[in-house]
Short mmCIF file of C-alpha atoms and ligand atoms in Angstrom, two decimals:
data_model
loop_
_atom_site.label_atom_id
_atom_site.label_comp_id
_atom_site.label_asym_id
_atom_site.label_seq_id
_atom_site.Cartn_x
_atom_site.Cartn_y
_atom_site.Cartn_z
CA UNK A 185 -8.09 269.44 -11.45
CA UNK A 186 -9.14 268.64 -7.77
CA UNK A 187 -12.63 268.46 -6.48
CA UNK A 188 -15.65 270.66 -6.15
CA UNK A 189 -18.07 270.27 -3.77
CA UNK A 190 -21.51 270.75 -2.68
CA UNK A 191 -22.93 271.47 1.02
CA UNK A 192 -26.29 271.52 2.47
CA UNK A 193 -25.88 274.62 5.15
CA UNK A 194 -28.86 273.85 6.62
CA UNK A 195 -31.14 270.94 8.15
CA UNK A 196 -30.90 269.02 4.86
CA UNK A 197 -33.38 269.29 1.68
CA UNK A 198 -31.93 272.65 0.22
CA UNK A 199 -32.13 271.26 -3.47
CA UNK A 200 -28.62 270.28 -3.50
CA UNK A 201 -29.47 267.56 -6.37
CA UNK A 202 -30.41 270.46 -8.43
CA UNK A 203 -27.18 271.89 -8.53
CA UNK A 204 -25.44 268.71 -8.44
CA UNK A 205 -27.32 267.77 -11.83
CA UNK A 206 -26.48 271.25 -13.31
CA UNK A 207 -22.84 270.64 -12.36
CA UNK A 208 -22.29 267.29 -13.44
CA UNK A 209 -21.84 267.99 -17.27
CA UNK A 210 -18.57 269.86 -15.92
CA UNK A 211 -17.33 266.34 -14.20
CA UNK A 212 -15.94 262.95 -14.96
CA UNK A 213 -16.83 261.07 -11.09
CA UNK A 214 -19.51 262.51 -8.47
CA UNK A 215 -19.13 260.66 -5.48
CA UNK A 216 -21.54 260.13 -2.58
CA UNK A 217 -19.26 259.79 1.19
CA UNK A 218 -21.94 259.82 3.67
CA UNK A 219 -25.17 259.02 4.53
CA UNK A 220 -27.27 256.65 3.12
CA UNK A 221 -31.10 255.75 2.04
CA UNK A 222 -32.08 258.62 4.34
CA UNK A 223 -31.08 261.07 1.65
CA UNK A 224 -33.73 261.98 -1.26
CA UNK A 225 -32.99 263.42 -4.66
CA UNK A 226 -36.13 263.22 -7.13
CA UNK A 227 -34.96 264.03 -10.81
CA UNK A 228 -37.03 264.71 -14.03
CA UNK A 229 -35.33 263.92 -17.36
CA UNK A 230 -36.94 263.60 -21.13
CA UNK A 231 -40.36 263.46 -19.39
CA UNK A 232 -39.21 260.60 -16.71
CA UNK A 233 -39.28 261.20 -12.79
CA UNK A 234 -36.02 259.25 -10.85
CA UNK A 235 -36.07 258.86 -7.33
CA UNK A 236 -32.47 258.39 -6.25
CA UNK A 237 -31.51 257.51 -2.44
CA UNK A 238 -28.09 255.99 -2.93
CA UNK A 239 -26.84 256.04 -6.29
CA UNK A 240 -25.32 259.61 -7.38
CA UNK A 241 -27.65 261.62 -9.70
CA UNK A 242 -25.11 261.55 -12.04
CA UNK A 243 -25.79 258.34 -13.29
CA UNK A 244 -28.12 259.99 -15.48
CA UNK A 245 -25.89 261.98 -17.37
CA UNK A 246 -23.86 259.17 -20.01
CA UNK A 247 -20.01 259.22 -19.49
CA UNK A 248 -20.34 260.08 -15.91
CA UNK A 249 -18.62 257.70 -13.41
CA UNK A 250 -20.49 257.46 -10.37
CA UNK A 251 -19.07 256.18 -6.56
CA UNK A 252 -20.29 255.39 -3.52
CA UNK A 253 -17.58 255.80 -0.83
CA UNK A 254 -16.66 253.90 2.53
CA UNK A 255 -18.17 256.77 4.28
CA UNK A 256 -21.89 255.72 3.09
CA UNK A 257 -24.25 253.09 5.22
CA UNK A 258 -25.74 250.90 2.53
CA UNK A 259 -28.40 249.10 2.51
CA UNK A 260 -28.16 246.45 -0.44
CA UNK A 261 -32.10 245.93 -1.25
CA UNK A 262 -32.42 249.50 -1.11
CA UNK A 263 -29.53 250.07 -3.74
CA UNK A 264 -30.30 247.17 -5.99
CA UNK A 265 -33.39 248.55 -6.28
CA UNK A 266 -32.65 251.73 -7.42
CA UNK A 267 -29.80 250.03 -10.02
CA UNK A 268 -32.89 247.90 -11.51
CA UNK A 269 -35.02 251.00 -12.05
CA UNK A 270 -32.37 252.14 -13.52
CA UNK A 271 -31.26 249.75 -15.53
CA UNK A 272 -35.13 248.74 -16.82
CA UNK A 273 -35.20 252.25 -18.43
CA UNK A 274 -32.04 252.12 -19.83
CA UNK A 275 -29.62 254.06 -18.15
CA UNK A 276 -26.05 252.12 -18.30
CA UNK A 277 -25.20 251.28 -14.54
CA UNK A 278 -22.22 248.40 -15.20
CA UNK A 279 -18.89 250.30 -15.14
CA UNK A 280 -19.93 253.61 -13.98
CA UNK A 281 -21.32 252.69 -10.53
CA UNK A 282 -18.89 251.81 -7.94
CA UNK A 283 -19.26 251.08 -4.19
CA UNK A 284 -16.66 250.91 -2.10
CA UNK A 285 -16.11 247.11 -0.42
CA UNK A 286 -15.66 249.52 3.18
CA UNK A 287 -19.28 250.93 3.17
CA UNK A 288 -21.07 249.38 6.28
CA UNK A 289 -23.61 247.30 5.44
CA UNK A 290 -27.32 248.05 6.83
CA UNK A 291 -29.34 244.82 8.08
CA UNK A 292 -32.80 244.21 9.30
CA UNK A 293 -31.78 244.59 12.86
CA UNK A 294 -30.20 248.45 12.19
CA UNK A 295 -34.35 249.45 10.96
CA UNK A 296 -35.70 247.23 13.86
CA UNK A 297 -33.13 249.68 16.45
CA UNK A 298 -33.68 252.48 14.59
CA UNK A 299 -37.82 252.35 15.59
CA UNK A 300 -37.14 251.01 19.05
CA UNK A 301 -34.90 253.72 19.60
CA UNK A 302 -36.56 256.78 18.20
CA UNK A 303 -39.73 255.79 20.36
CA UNK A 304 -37.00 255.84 23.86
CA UNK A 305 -35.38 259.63 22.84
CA UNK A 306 -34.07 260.28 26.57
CA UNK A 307 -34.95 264.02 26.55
CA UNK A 308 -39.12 263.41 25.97
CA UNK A 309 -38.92 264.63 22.05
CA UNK A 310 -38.37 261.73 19.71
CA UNK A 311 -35.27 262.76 16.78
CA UNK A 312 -38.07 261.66 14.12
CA UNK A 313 -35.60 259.86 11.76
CA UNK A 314 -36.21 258.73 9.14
CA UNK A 315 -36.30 254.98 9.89
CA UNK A 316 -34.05 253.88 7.82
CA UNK A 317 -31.09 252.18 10.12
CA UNK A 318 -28.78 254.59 9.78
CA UNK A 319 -27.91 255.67 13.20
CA UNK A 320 -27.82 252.14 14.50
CA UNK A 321 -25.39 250.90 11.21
CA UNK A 322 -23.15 253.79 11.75
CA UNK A 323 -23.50 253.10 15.92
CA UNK A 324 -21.99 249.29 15.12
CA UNK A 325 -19.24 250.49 12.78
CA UNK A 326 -18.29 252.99 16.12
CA UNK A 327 -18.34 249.98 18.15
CA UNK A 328 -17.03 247.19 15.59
CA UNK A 329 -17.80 244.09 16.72
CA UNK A 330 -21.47 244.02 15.11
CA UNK A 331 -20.53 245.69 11.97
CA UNK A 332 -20.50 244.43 8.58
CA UNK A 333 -18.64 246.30 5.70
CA UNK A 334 -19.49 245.28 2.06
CA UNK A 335 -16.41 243.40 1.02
CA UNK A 336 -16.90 241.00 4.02
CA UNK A 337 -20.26 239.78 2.30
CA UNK A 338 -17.87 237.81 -0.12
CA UNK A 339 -15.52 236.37 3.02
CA UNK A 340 -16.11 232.26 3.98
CA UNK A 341 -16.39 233.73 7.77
CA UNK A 342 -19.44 235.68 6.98
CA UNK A 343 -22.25 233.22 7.77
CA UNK A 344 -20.56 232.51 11.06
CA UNK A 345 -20.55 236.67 11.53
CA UNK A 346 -23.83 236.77 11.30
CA UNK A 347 -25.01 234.24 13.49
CA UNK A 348 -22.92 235.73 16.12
CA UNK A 349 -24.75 239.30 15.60
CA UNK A 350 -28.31 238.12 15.53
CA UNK A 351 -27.93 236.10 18.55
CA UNK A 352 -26.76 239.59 19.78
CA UNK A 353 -29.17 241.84 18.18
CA UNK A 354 -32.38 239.43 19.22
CA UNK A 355 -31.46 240.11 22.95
CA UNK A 356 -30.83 243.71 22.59
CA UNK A 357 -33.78 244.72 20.28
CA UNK A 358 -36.35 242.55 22.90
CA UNK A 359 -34.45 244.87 25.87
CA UNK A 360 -35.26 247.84 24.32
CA UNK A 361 -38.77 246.83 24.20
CA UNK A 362 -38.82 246.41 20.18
CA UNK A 363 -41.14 244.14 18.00
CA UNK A 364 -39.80 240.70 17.67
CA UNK A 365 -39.36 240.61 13.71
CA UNK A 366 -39.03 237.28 11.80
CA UNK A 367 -36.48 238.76 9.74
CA UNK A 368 -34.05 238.06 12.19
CA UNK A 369 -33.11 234.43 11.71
CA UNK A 370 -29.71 234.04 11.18
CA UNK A 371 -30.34 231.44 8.18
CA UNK A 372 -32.94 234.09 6.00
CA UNK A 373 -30.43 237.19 6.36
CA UNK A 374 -27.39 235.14 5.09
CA UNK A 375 -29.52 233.48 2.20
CA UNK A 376 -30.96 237.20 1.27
CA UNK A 377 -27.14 239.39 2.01
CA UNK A 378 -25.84 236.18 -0.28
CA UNK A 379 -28.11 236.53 -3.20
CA UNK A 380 -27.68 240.70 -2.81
CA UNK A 381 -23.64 240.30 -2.78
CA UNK A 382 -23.81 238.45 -6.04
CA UNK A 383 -25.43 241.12 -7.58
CA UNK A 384 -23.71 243.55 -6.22
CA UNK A 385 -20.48 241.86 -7.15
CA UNK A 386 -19.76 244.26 -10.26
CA UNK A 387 -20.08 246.99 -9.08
CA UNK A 388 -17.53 246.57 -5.57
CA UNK A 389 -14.18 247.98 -5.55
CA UNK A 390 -11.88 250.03 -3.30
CA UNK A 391 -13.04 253.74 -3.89
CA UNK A 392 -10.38 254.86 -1.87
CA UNK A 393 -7.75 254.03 -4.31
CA UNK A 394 -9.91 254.53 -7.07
CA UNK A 395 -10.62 258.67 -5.95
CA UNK A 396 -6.82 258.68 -5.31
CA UNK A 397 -5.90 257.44 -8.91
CA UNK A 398 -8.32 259.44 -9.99
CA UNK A 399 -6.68 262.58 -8.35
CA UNK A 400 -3.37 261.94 -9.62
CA UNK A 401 -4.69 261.77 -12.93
CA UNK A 402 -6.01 264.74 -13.13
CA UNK A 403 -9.86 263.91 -13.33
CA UNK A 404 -12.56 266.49 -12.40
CA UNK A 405 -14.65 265.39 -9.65
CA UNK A 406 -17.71 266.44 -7.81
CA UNK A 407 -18.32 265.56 -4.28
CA UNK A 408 -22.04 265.25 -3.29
CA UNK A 409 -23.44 265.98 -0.02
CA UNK A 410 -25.92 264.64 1.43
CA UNK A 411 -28.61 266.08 4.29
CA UNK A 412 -27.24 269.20 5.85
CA UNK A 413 -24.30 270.63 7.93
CA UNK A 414 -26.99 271.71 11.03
CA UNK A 415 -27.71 268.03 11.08
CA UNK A 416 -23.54 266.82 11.23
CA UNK A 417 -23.23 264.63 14.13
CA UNK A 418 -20.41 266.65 15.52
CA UNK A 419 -21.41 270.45 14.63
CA UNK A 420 -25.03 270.30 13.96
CA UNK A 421 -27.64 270.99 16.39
CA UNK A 422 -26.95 267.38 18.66
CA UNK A 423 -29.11 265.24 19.29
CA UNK A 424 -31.17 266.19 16.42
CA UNK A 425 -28.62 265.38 14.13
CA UNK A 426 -27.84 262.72 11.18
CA UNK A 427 -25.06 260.40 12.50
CA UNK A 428 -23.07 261.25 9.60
CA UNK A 429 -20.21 264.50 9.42
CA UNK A 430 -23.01 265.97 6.66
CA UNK A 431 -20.98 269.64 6.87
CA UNK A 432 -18.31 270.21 5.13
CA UNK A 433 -15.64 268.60 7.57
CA UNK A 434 -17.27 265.53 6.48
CA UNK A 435 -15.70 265.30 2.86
CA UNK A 436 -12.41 264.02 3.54
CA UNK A 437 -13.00 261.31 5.92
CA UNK A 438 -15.90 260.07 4.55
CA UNK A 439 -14.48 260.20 0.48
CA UNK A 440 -11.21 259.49 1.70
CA UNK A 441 -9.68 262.40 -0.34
CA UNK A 442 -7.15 264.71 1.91
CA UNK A 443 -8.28 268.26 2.29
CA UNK A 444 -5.43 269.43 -0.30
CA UNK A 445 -7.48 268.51 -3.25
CA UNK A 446 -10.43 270.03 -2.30
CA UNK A 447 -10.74 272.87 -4.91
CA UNK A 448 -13.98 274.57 -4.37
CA UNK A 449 -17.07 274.54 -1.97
CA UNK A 450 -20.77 275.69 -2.52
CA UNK A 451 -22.89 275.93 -0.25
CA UNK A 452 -26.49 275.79 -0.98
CA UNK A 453 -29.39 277.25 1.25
CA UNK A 454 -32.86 277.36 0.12
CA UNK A 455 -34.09 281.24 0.46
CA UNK A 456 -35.98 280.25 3.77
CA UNK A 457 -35.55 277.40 6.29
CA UNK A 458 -37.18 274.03 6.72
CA UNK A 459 -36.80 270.99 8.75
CA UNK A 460 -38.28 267.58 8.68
CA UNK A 461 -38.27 265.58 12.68
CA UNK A 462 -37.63 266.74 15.82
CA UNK A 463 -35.41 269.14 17.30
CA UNK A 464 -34.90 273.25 18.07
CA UNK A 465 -35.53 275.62 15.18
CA UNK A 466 -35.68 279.10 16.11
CA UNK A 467 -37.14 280.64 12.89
CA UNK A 468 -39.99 277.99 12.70
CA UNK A 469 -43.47 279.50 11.59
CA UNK A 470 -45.87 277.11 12.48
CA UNK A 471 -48.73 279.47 11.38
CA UNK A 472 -50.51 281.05 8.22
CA UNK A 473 -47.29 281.91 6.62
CA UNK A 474 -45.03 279.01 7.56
CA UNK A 475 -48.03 276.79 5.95
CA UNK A 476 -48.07 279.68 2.71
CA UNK A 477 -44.33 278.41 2.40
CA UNK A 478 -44.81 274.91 2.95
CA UNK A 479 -47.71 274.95 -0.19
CA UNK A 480 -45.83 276.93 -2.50
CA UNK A 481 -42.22 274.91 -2.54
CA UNK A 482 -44.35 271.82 -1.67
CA UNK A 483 -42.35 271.20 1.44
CA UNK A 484 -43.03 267.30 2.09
CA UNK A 485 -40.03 264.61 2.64
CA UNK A 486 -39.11 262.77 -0.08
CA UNK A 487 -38.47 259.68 1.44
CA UNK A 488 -40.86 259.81 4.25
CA UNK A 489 -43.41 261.91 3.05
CA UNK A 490 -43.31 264.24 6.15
CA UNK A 491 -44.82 267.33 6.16
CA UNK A 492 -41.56 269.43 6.33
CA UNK A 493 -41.24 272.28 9.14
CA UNK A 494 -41.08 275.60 7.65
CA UNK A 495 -39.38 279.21 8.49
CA UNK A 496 -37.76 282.49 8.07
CA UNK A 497 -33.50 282.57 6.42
CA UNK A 498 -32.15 281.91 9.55
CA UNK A 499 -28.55 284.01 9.02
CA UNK A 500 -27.07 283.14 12.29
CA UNK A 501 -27.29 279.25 11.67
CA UNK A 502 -26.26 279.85 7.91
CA UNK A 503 -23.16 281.92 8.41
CA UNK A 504 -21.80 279.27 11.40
CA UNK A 505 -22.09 276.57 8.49
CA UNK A 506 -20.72 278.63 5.48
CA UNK A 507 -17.97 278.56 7.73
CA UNK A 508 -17.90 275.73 8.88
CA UNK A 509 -18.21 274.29 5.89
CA UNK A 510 -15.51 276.57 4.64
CA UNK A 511 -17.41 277.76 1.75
CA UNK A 512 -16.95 279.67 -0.99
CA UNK A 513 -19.96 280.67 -2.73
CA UNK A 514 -23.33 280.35 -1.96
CA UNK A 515 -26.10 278.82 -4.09
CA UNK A 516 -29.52 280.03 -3.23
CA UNK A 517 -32.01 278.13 -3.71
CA UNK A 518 -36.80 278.26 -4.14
CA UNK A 519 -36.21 281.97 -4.24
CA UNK A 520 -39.64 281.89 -6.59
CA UNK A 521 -41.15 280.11 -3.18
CA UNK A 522 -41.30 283.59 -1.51
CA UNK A 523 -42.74 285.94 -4.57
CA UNK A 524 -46.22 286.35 -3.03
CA UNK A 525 -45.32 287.56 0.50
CA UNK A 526 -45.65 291.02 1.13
CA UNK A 527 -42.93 291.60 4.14
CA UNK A 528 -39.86 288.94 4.63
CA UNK A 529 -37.99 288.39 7.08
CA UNK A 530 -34.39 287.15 8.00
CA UNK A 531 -33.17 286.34 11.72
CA UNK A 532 -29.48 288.67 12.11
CA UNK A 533 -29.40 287.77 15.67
CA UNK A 534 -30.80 285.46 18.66
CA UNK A 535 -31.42 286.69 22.12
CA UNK A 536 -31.02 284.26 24.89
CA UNK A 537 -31.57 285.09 27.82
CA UNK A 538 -31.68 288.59 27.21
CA UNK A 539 -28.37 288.11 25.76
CA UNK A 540 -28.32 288.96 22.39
CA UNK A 541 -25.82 286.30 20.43
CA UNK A 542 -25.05 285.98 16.59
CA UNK A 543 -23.12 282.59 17.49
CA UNK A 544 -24.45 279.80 16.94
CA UNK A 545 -24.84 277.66 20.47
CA UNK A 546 -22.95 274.37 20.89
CA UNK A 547 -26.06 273.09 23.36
CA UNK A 548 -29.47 272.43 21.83
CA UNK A 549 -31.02 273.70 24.85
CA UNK A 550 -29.69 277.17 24.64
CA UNK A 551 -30.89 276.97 20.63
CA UNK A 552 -34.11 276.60 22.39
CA UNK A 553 -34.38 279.21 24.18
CA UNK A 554 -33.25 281.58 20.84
CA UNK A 555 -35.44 284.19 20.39
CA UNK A 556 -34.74 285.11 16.63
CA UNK A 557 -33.93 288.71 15.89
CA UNK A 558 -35.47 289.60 12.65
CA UNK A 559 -34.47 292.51 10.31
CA UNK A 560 -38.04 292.87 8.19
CA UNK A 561 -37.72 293.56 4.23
CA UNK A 562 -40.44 294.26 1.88
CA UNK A 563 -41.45 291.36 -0.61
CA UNK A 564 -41.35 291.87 -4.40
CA UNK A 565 -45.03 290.10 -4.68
CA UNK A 566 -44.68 288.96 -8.26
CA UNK A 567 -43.66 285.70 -9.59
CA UNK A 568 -40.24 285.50 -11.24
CA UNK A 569 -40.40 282.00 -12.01
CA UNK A 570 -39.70 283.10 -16.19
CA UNK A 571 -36.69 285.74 -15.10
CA UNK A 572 -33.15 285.04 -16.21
CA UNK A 573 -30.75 287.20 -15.13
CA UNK A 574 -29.89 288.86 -11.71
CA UNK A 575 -30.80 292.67 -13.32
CA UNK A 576 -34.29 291.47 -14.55
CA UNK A 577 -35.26 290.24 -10.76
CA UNK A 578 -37.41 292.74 -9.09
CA UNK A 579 -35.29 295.12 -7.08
CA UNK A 580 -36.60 293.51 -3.98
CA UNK A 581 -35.56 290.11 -4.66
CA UNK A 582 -32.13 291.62 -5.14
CA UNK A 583 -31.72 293.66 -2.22
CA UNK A 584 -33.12 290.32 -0.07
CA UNK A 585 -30.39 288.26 -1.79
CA UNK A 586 -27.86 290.82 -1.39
CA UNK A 587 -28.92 291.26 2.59
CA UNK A 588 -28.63 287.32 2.24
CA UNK A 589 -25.41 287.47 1.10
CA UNK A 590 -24.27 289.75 3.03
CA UNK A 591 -25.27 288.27 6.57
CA UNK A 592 -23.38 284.68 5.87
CA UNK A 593 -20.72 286.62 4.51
CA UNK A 594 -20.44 284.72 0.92
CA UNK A 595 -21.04 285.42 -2.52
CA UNK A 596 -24.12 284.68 -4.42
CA UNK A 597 -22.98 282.54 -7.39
CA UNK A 598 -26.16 280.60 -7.97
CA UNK A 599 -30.25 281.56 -7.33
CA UNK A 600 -32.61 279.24 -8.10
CA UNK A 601 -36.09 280.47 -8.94
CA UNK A 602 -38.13 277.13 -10.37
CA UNK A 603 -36.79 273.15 -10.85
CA UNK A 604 -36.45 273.42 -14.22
CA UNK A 605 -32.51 273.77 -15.05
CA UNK A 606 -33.53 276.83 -17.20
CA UNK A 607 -34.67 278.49 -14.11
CA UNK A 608 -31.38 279.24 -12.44
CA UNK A 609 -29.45 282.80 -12.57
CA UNK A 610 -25.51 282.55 -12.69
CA UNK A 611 -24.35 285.28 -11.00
CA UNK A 612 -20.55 284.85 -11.11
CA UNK A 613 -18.41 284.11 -14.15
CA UNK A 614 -17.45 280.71 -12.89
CA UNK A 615 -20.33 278.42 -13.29
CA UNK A 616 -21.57 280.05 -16.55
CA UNK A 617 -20.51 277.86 -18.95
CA UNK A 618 -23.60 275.33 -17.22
CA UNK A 619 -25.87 278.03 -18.57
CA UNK A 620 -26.35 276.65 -22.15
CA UNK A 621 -27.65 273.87 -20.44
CA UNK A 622 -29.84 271.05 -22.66
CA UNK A 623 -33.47 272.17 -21.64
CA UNK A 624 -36.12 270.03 -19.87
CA UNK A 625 -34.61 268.52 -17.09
CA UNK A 626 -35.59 269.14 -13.25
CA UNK A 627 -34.32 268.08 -9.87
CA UNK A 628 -34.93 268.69 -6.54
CA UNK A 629 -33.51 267.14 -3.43
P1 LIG B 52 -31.31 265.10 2.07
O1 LIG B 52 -30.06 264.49 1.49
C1 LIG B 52 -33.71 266.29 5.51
C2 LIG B 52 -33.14 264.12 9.29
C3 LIG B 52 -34.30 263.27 9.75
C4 LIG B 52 -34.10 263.34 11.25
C5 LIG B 52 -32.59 263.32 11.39
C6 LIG B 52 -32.02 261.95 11.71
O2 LIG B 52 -32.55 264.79 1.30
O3 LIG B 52 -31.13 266.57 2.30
P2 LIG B 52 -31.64 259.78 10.23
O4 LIG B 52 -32.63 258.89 9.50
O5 LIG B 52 -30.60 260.37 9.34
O6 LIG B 52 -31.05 259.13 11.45
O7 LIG B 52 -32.54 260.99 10.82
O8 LIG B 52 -32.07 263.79 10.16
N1 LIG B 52 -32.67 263.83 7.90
C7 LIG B 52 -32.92 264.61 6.83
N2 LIG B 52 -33.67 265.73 6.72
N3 LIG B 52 -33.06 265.83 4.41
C8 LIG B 52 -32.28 264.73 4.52
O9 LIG B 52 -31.49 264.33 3.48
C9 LIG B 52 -32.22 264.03 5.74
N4 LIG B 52 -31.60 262.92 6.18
C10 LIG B 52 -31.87 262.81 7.49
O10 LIG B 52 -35.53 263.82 9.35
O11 LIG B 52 -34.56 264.59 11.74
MG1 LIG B 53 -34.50 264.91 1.95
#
């Protein structure tokens, strides 16, 4: 049956786990490949809210297997944590979650790095990460010798690992001018990783040949992405970046499934732009309407509780990821955030340097010095949080989504227009069968 995956085209928190929920009924595995406790999915089912960092929202539909690939940094408080909640009201974790025994492990040390580092950003503007070690846990798998994958928790050598790394990390956290923190004592961090392996134990297998089996048998599977493909280490906007392959090049490597099975890719955009830290974004409104935007689709992190940057549909940047990503259809997502504005706008073009570009610059600084293009179109000024189909939209929400469309050069197959799953229009044929969705359940990521 091959896989199906979903995108972020942007700089991360487009909904995805929305669409992920609504598209789980159709699978038997959703898999997370990249990224770790820096990604936030908040899900309300039967009248109970689950926040989910780690653990694929499909846990919380029964029957579903869930896996957490090699690709993923993985911190093991973090994830038991969000098993017990879980578990305490009553969704069935043994034998549907699986993490791979390849997943790096993040330590003490990788947060302790990750706030020394962020405060010591070489170009004067800090990447505002989320704090959560996971540039300096993916930075030791790079470079090996520090790193610790999840299967070597349960290996005799692993005490004498550890005391090796801390005597390591101590010297290079004090040179980079960080906190001394009593977590890092060799003896406490082998006690604690100990007592988390043990736990853990059930649920650690090789994914790998799990996904493969899986493929060979047939099995429907949905891949999950996490943050967005402007923040891939590689193709996203560098050094504002995750330090994960978060566009679509990202799925094979980090599930460990070859290209060849990959059946189908969405890509999902909210219907305006935001982004949460530091970094170049030309469509940015930091103003009366950028804070209109921010209100309405109650643009604030979910892990961090930022106040999240928000913007104009930036087309340019969208169409270089649909591509990218090599997408098929687009899901669009918050359309109802837009319904009181009276003009809206969409950035066609950038001009730097009097230059006037539609592709997307490799260099940060040049994505600086952008100044958007912006083709203006009238606002529908209604709410249309109650419509249901794509005819019963106002004919200004259409022709926006259409210009959308259009400009990344992909179908519409999906458009959001409230959490609830009864608030999403199915354009296409091919997802329809989700519409007879059971009611009453909403996600947002
Ligand atoms: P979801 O899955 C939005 C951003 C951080 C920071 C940069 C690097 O909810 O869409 P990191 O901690 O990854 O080293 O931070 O990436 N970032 C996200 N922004 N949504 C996310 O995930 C993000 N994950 C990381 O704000 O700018
Ligand atoms: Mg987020």
């Amino acid at each position: 049956m091959g896989v199906t995956c979903v995108i972020g085209l942007q700089w991360g928190d487009e909904a995805k786990g929305k669409l992920v929920d609504l598209l789980t009924q159709r699978h038997e595995i959703v898999v997370r490949y990249q990224g770790g406790s820096n990604a936030g999915h908040t899900i309300v089912t039967g009248g109970q809210t689950f926040k989910l960092s780690l653990v694929p929202s499909g846990i919380l539909t029964p029957g579903v297997q869930c896996v957490v690939t090699g690709g993923v940094v993985l911190n093991p408080a973090s994830i038991l944590q969000e098993i017990d909640g879980l578990v305490s009201r009553g969704v069935q974790a043994a034998g549907r979650l699986m993490l791979s025994d390849r997943a790096h492990v993040i330590f003490p040390w990788h947060i302790a790095e990750d706030r020394a580092m962020d405060k010591s950003c070489s170009s004067g503007e800090n990447i505002g990460t989320t704090m959560r070690g996971i540039g300096p846990c993916y930075a030791d798998k790079v470079g090996r010798s520090h790193a610790v994958r999840l299967g070597d928790l349960y290996r005799a050598d692993f005490p004498e690992k550890i005391a090796h790394i801390v005597a390591a990390k101590q010297l290079r956290i004090a040179a980079m001018g960080g906190e001394a923190d009593p977590l890092l004592d060799a003896r406490q961090v082998i006690a604690d990783y100990r007592g988390y392996a043990d736990r853990l134990k059930p649920y650690v297998i090789d994914t790998t040949a799990y996904l493969l089996d899986a493929m060979d048998a047939g099995k429907r599977v949905l891949l999950e992405g996490a943050q967005g493909a402007l923040l891939d280490i590689d193709h996203g906007t560098f050094p504002f970046v995750t330090s994960s392959n978060s566009s679509g090049v990202g799925v094979s490597n980090g599930s460990g499934l070859p290209g060849r099975w990959i059946e189908k890719v969405i890509g999902v955009v909210k219907a305006y732009t935001t982004r949460v830290g530091g970094g170049p974004f030309p469509t940015e409104q930091d103003n009366a309407t950028g804070q209109q935007i921010r209100d309405r689709g109650n643009e604030y992190g979910t892990v961090t509780g930022r106040p999240r940057r928000c913007g104009w549909f930036d087309a340019v940047a969208a169409r270089y990821t649909a591509r990218l990503s090599g997408v098929d259809t687009i899901a669009v997502m918050l359309l109802d955030v837009l319904a009181t504005l009276p003009e809206i706008k969409i950035c066609t073009a950038y001009e730097i340097d009097g230059q006037r570009i539609t592709q997307f610059p490799s260099h940060v600084d040049d994505l600086r010095r952008a100044i958007p293009v912006y083709e203006i179109l009238p606002g529908w000024e209604q709410e249309i949080t109650s419509t249901r189909t794509m005819s019963d939209l106002p004919e200004n929400a259409r022709r926006y989504l259409d210009r959308l469309s259009r400009l990344v050069g992909r179908p519409v197959e999906v458009v959001s227009i409230g959490p609830d799953r009864q608030q999403t229009i199915f354009t296409g044929s091919d997802l329809g069968s989700v519409k007879s969705a059971e009611a009453g359940r909403i996600s947002e990521a």
